[in-house]
């Protein structure tokens, strides 16, 4: 089902194309009408003609049928388009009758690998992993809604030199005591203790180093101990995902270790293609265009001088696996902005080696940091990592008090949890992902303003209308006589556009803005158009229909953000 925007474009584009091949009408939403066409001036300039004359010529050629009610030439040559009421009602009817609510399917049906969350074994997840998990999950949901095949990859840090000390610490504590510690989710204490011993005790340091060698050499007993650390950590991550309502499961975990068997092949292939350069014993690739502060070429280190492989080699192997084995058309990396250069270099090298090629696009979906009230990195008062699990619990407690203060509600524990997760996720997703944001409970849990609870409440309030209808009342034919009804309808039909533009730049904040404005538009409608006390039966049926679609769009939109929409609040 084409959106109204697509239908409008399908009339505009050929007329523009006829005057100057390839000319873009530059269709935008407008404050003055439903749409504004901004492309006439550019077109006229290119032809050396008067823009108003060109506008008149275009208007004469446009045949919108009953799609558009009026076209107005404004200013130097803008076109203002007003959709007809029948176009709006029939589009809304079509939207309401599909479970996708009109979201367009991607005709290419791409396979998209989404690399997100990626915490590190035996370390607490921090707010950076929260951002990655929340943004990544929303993108997966959005992509799936457009018919893409989404493959989730949780690239956990489960390999490397720290595992020597972690395994030795596990042995010192005794296996069962260590497991008991870890299963309580006390990952940071475990890590910090191991680190402290490593720094203070030479014997422990030697043992740790020997243990790394055993681990890399595939010693069975060492691997068994390593697997305990990984399993306990993954179990902990899983509990956080469950709590947050993030769709990642254990099956999506393909940690750094997964790519070990592929690393030799990466080096061999780069070597065969003549891309490897020896730099003080390290095997490097120098992708063109990357320099350090001194202007010297910057290497991507594939194999270190001690023969060990690092982060970059693993990411190169992962690209090959994702393209060659998984058949990825796109790979999204939902990772913090500080890793931008790492990914640019990895993608550049993968291009040089022909692993990405024409067939696959790799995109770093970067995000900014979460800051504390002091505008510094969000940390505990003692300067430690904020424990994600504790954070989620605190949110639920706070949401519970906020709800209780508003009056008694059924099932308060469940709703408080839904509201808390909604608040945390919405405050994260609604900030332009590139920007930093300050973590603040009061703001995110407020029932006013652009917050999760406000949207959840807007949805629950519409549902409550349906609990109060008289027997025999049902949604019926849409009429759109009142200005506020039309405005709401206009907003509702642009839901598919909001989804499309969100995915164009992988910016869930666009969908957040859309939903917030929709809730506001609903409020204006509700204030000026009584529903249950509508003047006559036909108006009531029409308004109920508007309410029904508005509730569905809000619930669906929240769902695409990974936020639940309680029926009552
Ligand atoms: N584990 C890393 C961290 O905690 C993030 C990994 C991101 N993904 C990747 N393919 N490199 O910072």
mmCIF file of C-alpha atoms in Angstrom, residues 3-9 12 26-38 67-68 70 72 79-83 490 493-494 497:
data_model
loop_
_atom_site.group_PDB
_atom_site.id
_atom_site.type_symbol
_atom_site.label_atom_id
_atom_site.label_comp_id
_atom_site.label_asym_id
_atom_site.label_seq_id
_atom_site.Cartn_x
_atom_site.Cartn_y
_atom_site.Cartn_z
ATOM 1 C CA UNK A 3 1.747 6.049 1.411
ATOM 2 C CA UNK A 4 0.102 9.363 0.578
ATOM 3 C CA UNK A 5 3.560 10.850 0.165
ATOM 4 C CA UNK A 6 4.433 8.200 -2.403
ATOM 5 C CA UNK A 7 1.160 8.784 -4.203
ATOM 6 C CA UNK A 8 1.747 12.536 -4.311
ATOM 7 C CA UNK A 9 5.291 11.995 -5.554
ATOM 8 C CA UNK A 12 4.811 15.218 -9.185
ATOM 9 C CA UNK A 26 11.665 18.378 -3.079
ATOM 10 C CA UNK A 27 8.442 17.437 -1.348
ATOM 11 C CA UNK A 28 8.274 18.390 2.329
ATOM 12 C CA UNK A 29 5.617 18.592 4.998
ATOM 13 C CA UNK A 30 4.390 22.101 5.561
ATOM 14 C CA UNK A 31 2.952 24.364 8.217
ATOM 15 C CA UNK A 32 0.701 26.085 5.698
ATOM 16 C CA UNK A 33 -0.789 23.063 3.979
ATOM 17 C CA UNK A 34 -0.280 19.298 3.984
ATOM 18 C CA UNK A 35 2.764 19.432 1.732
ATOM 19 C CA UNK A 36 5.088 21.990 0.300
ATOM 20 C CA UNK A 37 6.906 21.504 -3.014
ATOM 21 C CA UNK A 38 10.228 23.340 -2.840
ATOM 22 C CA UNK A 67 -5.925 12.954 -4.182
ATOM 23 C CA UNK A 68 -5.328 16.670 -3.763
ATOM 24 C CA UNK A 70 -6.079 22.436 -3.728
ATOM 25 C CA UNK A 72 -1.582 27.108 -4.278
ATOM 26 C CA UNK A 79 3.567 24.959 -4.208
ATOM 27 C CA UNK A 80 1.297 24.267 -1.249
ATOM 28 C CA UNK A 81 -0.722 21.083 -1.564
ATOM 29 C CA UNK A 82 -3.787 20.253 0.473
ATOM 30 C CA UNK A 83 -4.930 16.638 0.454
ATOM 31 C CA UNK A 490 -3.234 13.905 8.689
ATOM 32 C CA UNK A 493 -1.421 8.782 7.822
ATOM 33 C CA UNK A 494 2.191 9.949 7.990
ATOM 34 C CA UNK A 497 6.757 8.185 6.454
#
